[in-house]
Amino acid sequence: SQQGEEDPQALSIQEGENATMNCSYKTSINNLQWYRQNSGRGLVHLILIRSNEREKHSGRLRVTLDTSKKSSSLLITASRAADTASYFCATTSRVNNNDMRFGAGTRLTVKP
Amino acid sequence: DSGVTQTPKHLITATGQRVTLRCSPRSGDLSVYWYQQSLDQGLQFLIQYYNGEERAKGNILERFSAQQFPDLHSELNLSSLELGDSALYFCASSGGVSLSGANVLTFGAGSRLTVL
C-alpha cells in the first residue's frame, strides 16, 4: 500500500500565485522527499528533508516536516505555467532504508 | 536523459502472455527500484535490489518477478498478464543509502504496457 497521501488531489491556480501541497504518512520515517512528474514521464527529484529537520528551502520551493503530525507540505512560490505537473511525496521507512513509497500525488495546474 | 534506460518504451500484448521489461541503471548506481503506475494513479512500489540482492519488497504480485544481474541491469518479468496489468512501469536507480539515510532516486522514462 502507499505510504504517503497527498492533499489536495488536484490544484488549479493562476500564474504568480503560491501553491501548497500537503502529504501525510503513516509510519516512522528517515526522510521525506518530493518529486515532480510531467505527464506520462519519469519522476524528477525536487527536494529532500530529513526527519530531524523542520524546514528546507530550494529556490522557489519550501518544504516543511512535522514528524509529530506525520505530515509535510510543499510550497511553490510565484508559480509559473511550467510548474504544471504532478507532485509526489516519498517516504523512506525507518525500518528499511531501501523501502521507498510514494503517495498518490497532487496534480497542479498553473494557468498563464 | 536521466541516465536510466528502460526498454521497451511501449509494449502491447494479450492477456495470458508474458513480457520482460529491462532497466539499465545510471552509471555507478548499485540500487534499482521498480514501480507500477496505473492511469492517473500514484506509484506502487514493487521491488528493490542492491548490487544483485533483493533488499525491499512491496506489493509485487506472485505473477511478477525481477532480478538484478552482475552487470547491474535489472529485468522485471510479468506473466499470465491481465487487463489490469496495463500500466506504466518505472525503473529508478540510486547509489544506495548514504550515511545520512538519504536515498535519492533517478527515474527512467518508463515502459508503457498495454494488455488487450
Tab-separated table of C-alpha atoms in Angstrom:
chain	number	residue	atom	x	y	z
A	1	SER	CA	0.000	0.000	0.000
A	2	GLN	CA	1.084	3.578	-0.492
A	3	GLN	CA	2.710	5.266	2.459
A	4	GLY	CA	2.015	8.907	1.738
A	5	GLU	CA	-1.196	10.608	0.831
A	6	GLU	CA	-1.182	13.985	-0.834
A	7	ASP	CA	-3.784	16.628	-0.397
A	8	PRO	CA	-5.372	18.090	-2.428
A	9	GLN	CA	-5.637	15.600	-5.271
A	10	ALA	CA	-5.804	18.461	-7.738
A	11	LEU	CA	-4.993	22.158	-7.505
A	12	SER	CA	-5.549	24.875	-10.088
A	13	ILE	CA	-4.069	28.357	-9.650
A	14	GLN	CA	-3.088	31.417	-11.653
A	15	GLU	CA	0.477	32.166	-12.614
A	16	GLY	CA	2.187	34.163	-9.894
A	17	GLU	CA	0.181	32.631	-7.052
A	18	ASN	CA	1.627	30.280	-4.463
A	19	ALA	CA	0.791	26.585	-4.463
A	20	THR	CA	0.725	24.496	-1.309
A	21	MET	CA	0.523	20.721	-1.325
A	22	ASN	CA	0.342	18.510	1.728
A	23	CYS	CA	1.491	14.979	2.406
A	24	SER	CA	0.571	12.726	5.299
A	25	TYR	CA	2.222	9.432	6.081
A	26	LYS	CA	1.653	6.586	8.480
A	27	THR	CA	4.882	5.140	9.846
A	28	SER	CA	8.164	6.438	11.219
A	29	ILE	CA	10.453	7.708	8.506
A	30	ASN	CA	14.114	8.503	7.939
A	31	ASN	CA	13.440	11.202	5.407
A	32	LEU	CA	10.793	12.563	3.090
A	33	GLN	CA	11.291	13.614	-0.487
A	34	TRP	CA	9.234	15.456	-3.062
A	35	TYR	CA	9.270	14.520	-6.727
A	36	ARG	CA	7.699	16.062	-9.789
A	37	GLN	CA	6.229	14.245	-12.787
A	38	ASN	CA	5.329	15.846	-16.076
A	39	SER	CA	2.528	13.983	-17.769
A	40	GLY	CA	3.481	10.382	-18.500
A	41	ARG	CA	7.172	10.940	-17.890
A	42	GLY	CA	9.620	9.761	-15.249
A	43	LEU	CA	9.699	11.445	-11.869
A	44	VAL	CA	12.321	14.038	-11.045
A	45	HIS	CA	13.657	14.611	-7.546
A	46	LEU	CA	12.989	18.080	-6.156
A	47	ILE	CA	13.993	18.218	-2.524
A	48	LEU	CA	14.731	16.027	0.480
A	49	ILE	CA	14.098	16.752	4.137
A	50	ARG	CA	15.468	14.556	6.900
A	51	SER	CA	13.431	13.508	9.903
A	52	ASN	CA	15.420	15.822	12.208
A	53	GLU	CA	14.791	18.865	10.010
A	54	ARG	CA	11.703	21.063	10.191
A	55	GLU	CA	12.068	23.266	7.115
A	56	LYS	CA	14.115	23.375	3.969
A	57	HIS	CA	14.336	25.739	1.012
A	58	SER	CA	15.476	25.295	-2.552
A	59	GLY	CA	14.863	28.167	-4.960
A	60	ARG	CA	11.091	28.734	-5.101
A	61	LEU	CA	10.442	25.543	-3.119
A	62	ARG	CA	9.865	25.399	0.611
A	63	VAL	CA	9.287	22.124	2.405
A	64	THR	CA	8.209	21.661	5.992
A	65	LEU	CA	8.096	18.480	8.020
A	66	ASP	CA	6.154	17.816	11.211
A	67	THR	CA	7.043	14.357	12.450
A	68	SER	CA	4.644	14.607	15.395
A	69	LYS	CA	1.757	15.001	12.951
A	70	LYS	CA	3.368	12.760	10.331
A	71	SER	CA	2.892	15.408	7.689
A	72	SER	CA	4.820	17.544	5.244
A	73	SER	CA	3.988	20.430	2.981
A	74	LEU	CA	5.489	21.665	-0.260
A	75	LEU	CA	5.116	25.323	-1.108
A	76	ILE	CA	5.896	26.602	-4.585
A	77	THR	CA	6.098	30.376	-4.600
A	78	ALA	CA	5.405	32.659	-7.562
A	79	SER	CA	4.201	29.745	-9.664
A	80	ARG	CA	4.753	29.570	-13.411
A	81	ALA	CA	2.894	27.749	-16.154
A	82	ALA	CA	5.926	25.473	-16.423
A	83	ASP	CA	5.260	24.262	-12.853
A	84	THR	CA	2.199	22.414	-14.163
A	85	ALA	CA	2.834	18.777	-13.228
A	86	SER	CA	2.003	16.143	-10.638
A	87	TYR	CA	3.865	16.310	-7.348
A	88	PHE	CA	4.521	13.273	-5.175
A	89	CYS	CA	5.903	12.842	-1.715
A	90	ALA	CA	8.015	9.790	-0.984
A	91	THR	CA	8.978	8.388	2.364
A	92	THR	CA	11.775	6.045	3.345
A	93	SER	CA	10.960	3.609	6.072
A	94	ARG	CA	12.924	3.817	9.300
A	95	VAL	CA	12.753	0.019	9.457
A	96	ASN	CA	14.208	-0.497	5.984
A	97	ASN	CA	16.122	2.321	4.318
A	98	ASN	CA	15.595	0.671	0.957
A	99	ASP	CA	11.810	0.733	1.169
A	100	MET	CA	10.608	3.927	-0.520
A	101	ARG	CA	6.900	4.533	-1.001
A	102	PHE	CA	5.126	7.254	-2.927
A	103	GLY	CA	1.791	8.903	-2.369
A	104	ALA	CA	-0.973	9.303	-4.937
A	105	GLY	CA	0.206	12.772	-5.903
A	106	THR	CA	-1.240	16.250	-6.344
A	107	ARG	CA	-1.938	17.365	-9.891
A	108	LEU	CA	-1.058	21.062	-10.122
A	109	THR	CA	-2.276	23.223	-12.989
A	110	VAL	CA	-0.893	26.736	-13.285
A	111	LYS	CA	-2.872	28.892	-15.688
A	112	PRO	CA	-0.989	31.580	-17.595
B	1	ASP	CA	18.197	11.947	-20.484
B	2	SER	CA	18.303	10.832	-16.846
B	3	GLY	CA	20.890	8.126	-17.449
B	4	VAL	CA	18.438	5.367	-16.548
B	5	THR	CA	17.464	3.396	-19.656
B	6	GLN	CA	14.271	1.393	-19.897
B	7	THR	CA	13.252	-0.841	-22.784
B	8	PRO	CA	10.902	-1.257	-24.458
B	9	LYS	CA	9.212	2.146	-24.317
B	10	HIS	CA	5.895	0.714	-25.421
B	11	LEU	CA	4.591	-2.821	-25.428
B	12	ILE	CA	1.220	-4.168	-26.485
B	13	THR	CA	0.347	-7.753	-25.723
B	14	ALA	CA	-2.575	-10.046	-24.997
B	15	THR	CA	-3.970	-11.450	-21.783
B	16	GLY	CA	-2.209	-14.565	-20.593
B	17	GLN	CA	1.079	-13.606	-22.195
B	18	ARG	CA	4.464	-12.970	-20.559
B	19	VAL	CA	6.706	-9.940	-21.020
B	20	THR	CA	10.088	-8.810	-19.788
B	21	LEU	CA	10.941	-5.196	-19.064
B	22	ARG	CA	14.558	-4.166	-18.897
B	23	CYS	CA	16.323	-1.437	-16.977
B	24	SER	CA	19.905	-0.205	-17.095
B	25	PRO	CA	20.708	1.969	-14.095
B	26	ARG	CA	22.646	5.201	-14.183
B	27	SER	CA	26.381	4.625	-14.372
B	28	GLY	CA	27.746	3.940	-10.891
B	29	ASP	CA	24.364	3.311	-9.266
B	30	LEU	CA	24.070	-0.029	-7.496
B	31	SER	CA	20.414	0.108	-6.494
B	32	VAL	CA	17.412	-0.456	-8.742
B	33	TYR	CA	13.769	0.118	-7.886
B	34	TRP	CA	10.660	-0.946	-9.817
B	35	TYR	CA	7.339	0.898	-9.599
B	36	GLN	CA	3.975	0.446	-11.290
B	37	GLN	CA	1.810	3.445	-12.171
B	38	SER	CA	-1.694	2.804	-13.416
B	39	LEU	CA	-3.599	5.518	-15.273
B	40	ASP	CA	-3.673	8.741	-13.248
B	41	GLN	CA	-2.591	6.890	-10.136
B	42	GLY	CA	0.291	7.061	-7.747
B	43	LEU	CA	3.292	4.802	-7.864
B	44	GLN	CA	3.039	1.342	-6.384
B	45	PHE	CA	6.361	0.081	-5.091
B	46	LEU	CA	7.145	-3.377	-6.441
B	47	ILE	CA	10.677	-4.369	-5.505
B	48	GLN	CA	14.213	-3.090	-4.941
B	49	TYR	CA	17.659	-4.582	-5.498
B	50	TYR	CA	21.071	-3.513	-4.348
B	51	ASN	CA	24.124	-4.924	-6.115
B	52	GLY	CA	22.252	-8.031	-7.154
B	53	GLU	CA	20.450	-8.717	-3.880
B	54	GLU	CA	16.803	-8.123	-3.117
B	55	ARG	CA	16.617	-5.597	-0.277
B	56	ALA	CA	12.984	-4.461	-0.161
B	57	LYS	CA	9.723	-5.849	-1.434
B	58	GLY	CA	6.452	-4.062	-1.937
B	59	ASN	CA	3.144	-5.016	-3.478
B	60	ILE	CA	4.556	-7.267	-6.145
B	61	LEU	CA	2.188	-9.938	-7.396
B	62	GLU	CA	3.261	-13.578	-7.459
B	63	ARG	CA	2.879	-13.459	-11.263
B	64	PHE	CA	5.650	-10.861	-11.331
B	65	SER	CA	9.326	-11.456	-10.662
B	66	ALA	CA	12.501	-9.483	-11.000
B	67	GLN	CA	16.223	-9.807	-10.724
B	68	GLN	CA	19.356	-7.733	-10.937
B	69	PHE	CA	22.258	-9.131	-12.883
B	70	PRO	CA	26.018	-8.894	-12.183
B	71	ASP	CA	26.317	-6.014	-14.669
B	72	LEU	CA	23.645	-4.264	-12.526
B	73	HIS	CA	20.932	-4.152	-15.151
B	74	SER	CA	17.575	-5.412	-13.959
B	75	GLU	CA	14.635	-7.190	-15.523
B	76	LEU	CA	11.017	-7.269	-14.440
B	77	ASN	CA	9.100	-10.306	-15.665
B	78	LEU	CA	5.322	-10.135	-15.847
B	79	SER	CA	3.463	-13.355	-16.591
B	80	SER	CA	-0.131	-14.522	-17.058
B	81	LEU	CA	-0.948	-10.932	-17.909
B	82	GLU	CA	-4.342	-9.492	-17.093
B	83	LEU	CA	-6.082	-6.372	-18.358
B	84	GLY	CA	-5.406	-4.695	-15.019
B	85	ASP	CA	-1.665	-5.029	-15.512
B	86	SER	CA	-1.808	-2.302	-18.145
B	87	ALA	CA	0.291	0.496	-16.668
B	88	LEU	CA	3.488	2.465	-16.825
B	89	TYR	CA	6.347	0.580	-15.237
B	90	PHE	CA	9.152	2.734	-13.949
B	91	CYS	CA	12.634	1.772	-13.029
B	92	ALA	CA	14.686	4.075	-10.827
B	93	SER	CA	18.261	3.836	-9.656
B	94	SER	CA	20.304	5.275	-6.855
B	95	GLY	CA	23.764	4.997	-5.480
B	96	GLY	CA	22.361	3.303	-2.408
B	97	VAL	CA	21.536	4.679	1.011
B	98	SER	CA	24.062	7.250	2.122
B	99	LEU	CA	25.345	7.615	5.663
B	100	SER	CA	22.624	10.165	6.310
B	101	GLY	CA	19.948	7.680	5.303
B	102	ALA	CA	19.080	9.536	2.123
B	103	ASN	CA	18.283	7.590	-0.999
B	104	VAL	CA	17.547	9.874	-3.938
B	105	LEU	CA	16.119	8.150	-6.993
B	106	THR	CA	16.756	8.848	-10.658
B	107	PHE	CA	13.895	7.598	-12.797
B	108	GLY	CA	13.834	6.196	-16.277
B	109	ALA	CA	11.238	7.267	-18.833
B	110	GLY	CA	9.136	4.184	-18.172
B	111	SER	CA	7.782	1.254	-20.151
B	112	ARG	CA	4.132	1.551	-21.096
B	113	LEU	CA	2.455	-1.846	-21.114
B	114	THR	CA	-0.932	-2.316	-22.723
B	115	VAL	CA	-2.679	-5.651	-22.235
B	116	LEU	CA	-5.550	-6.294	-24.648
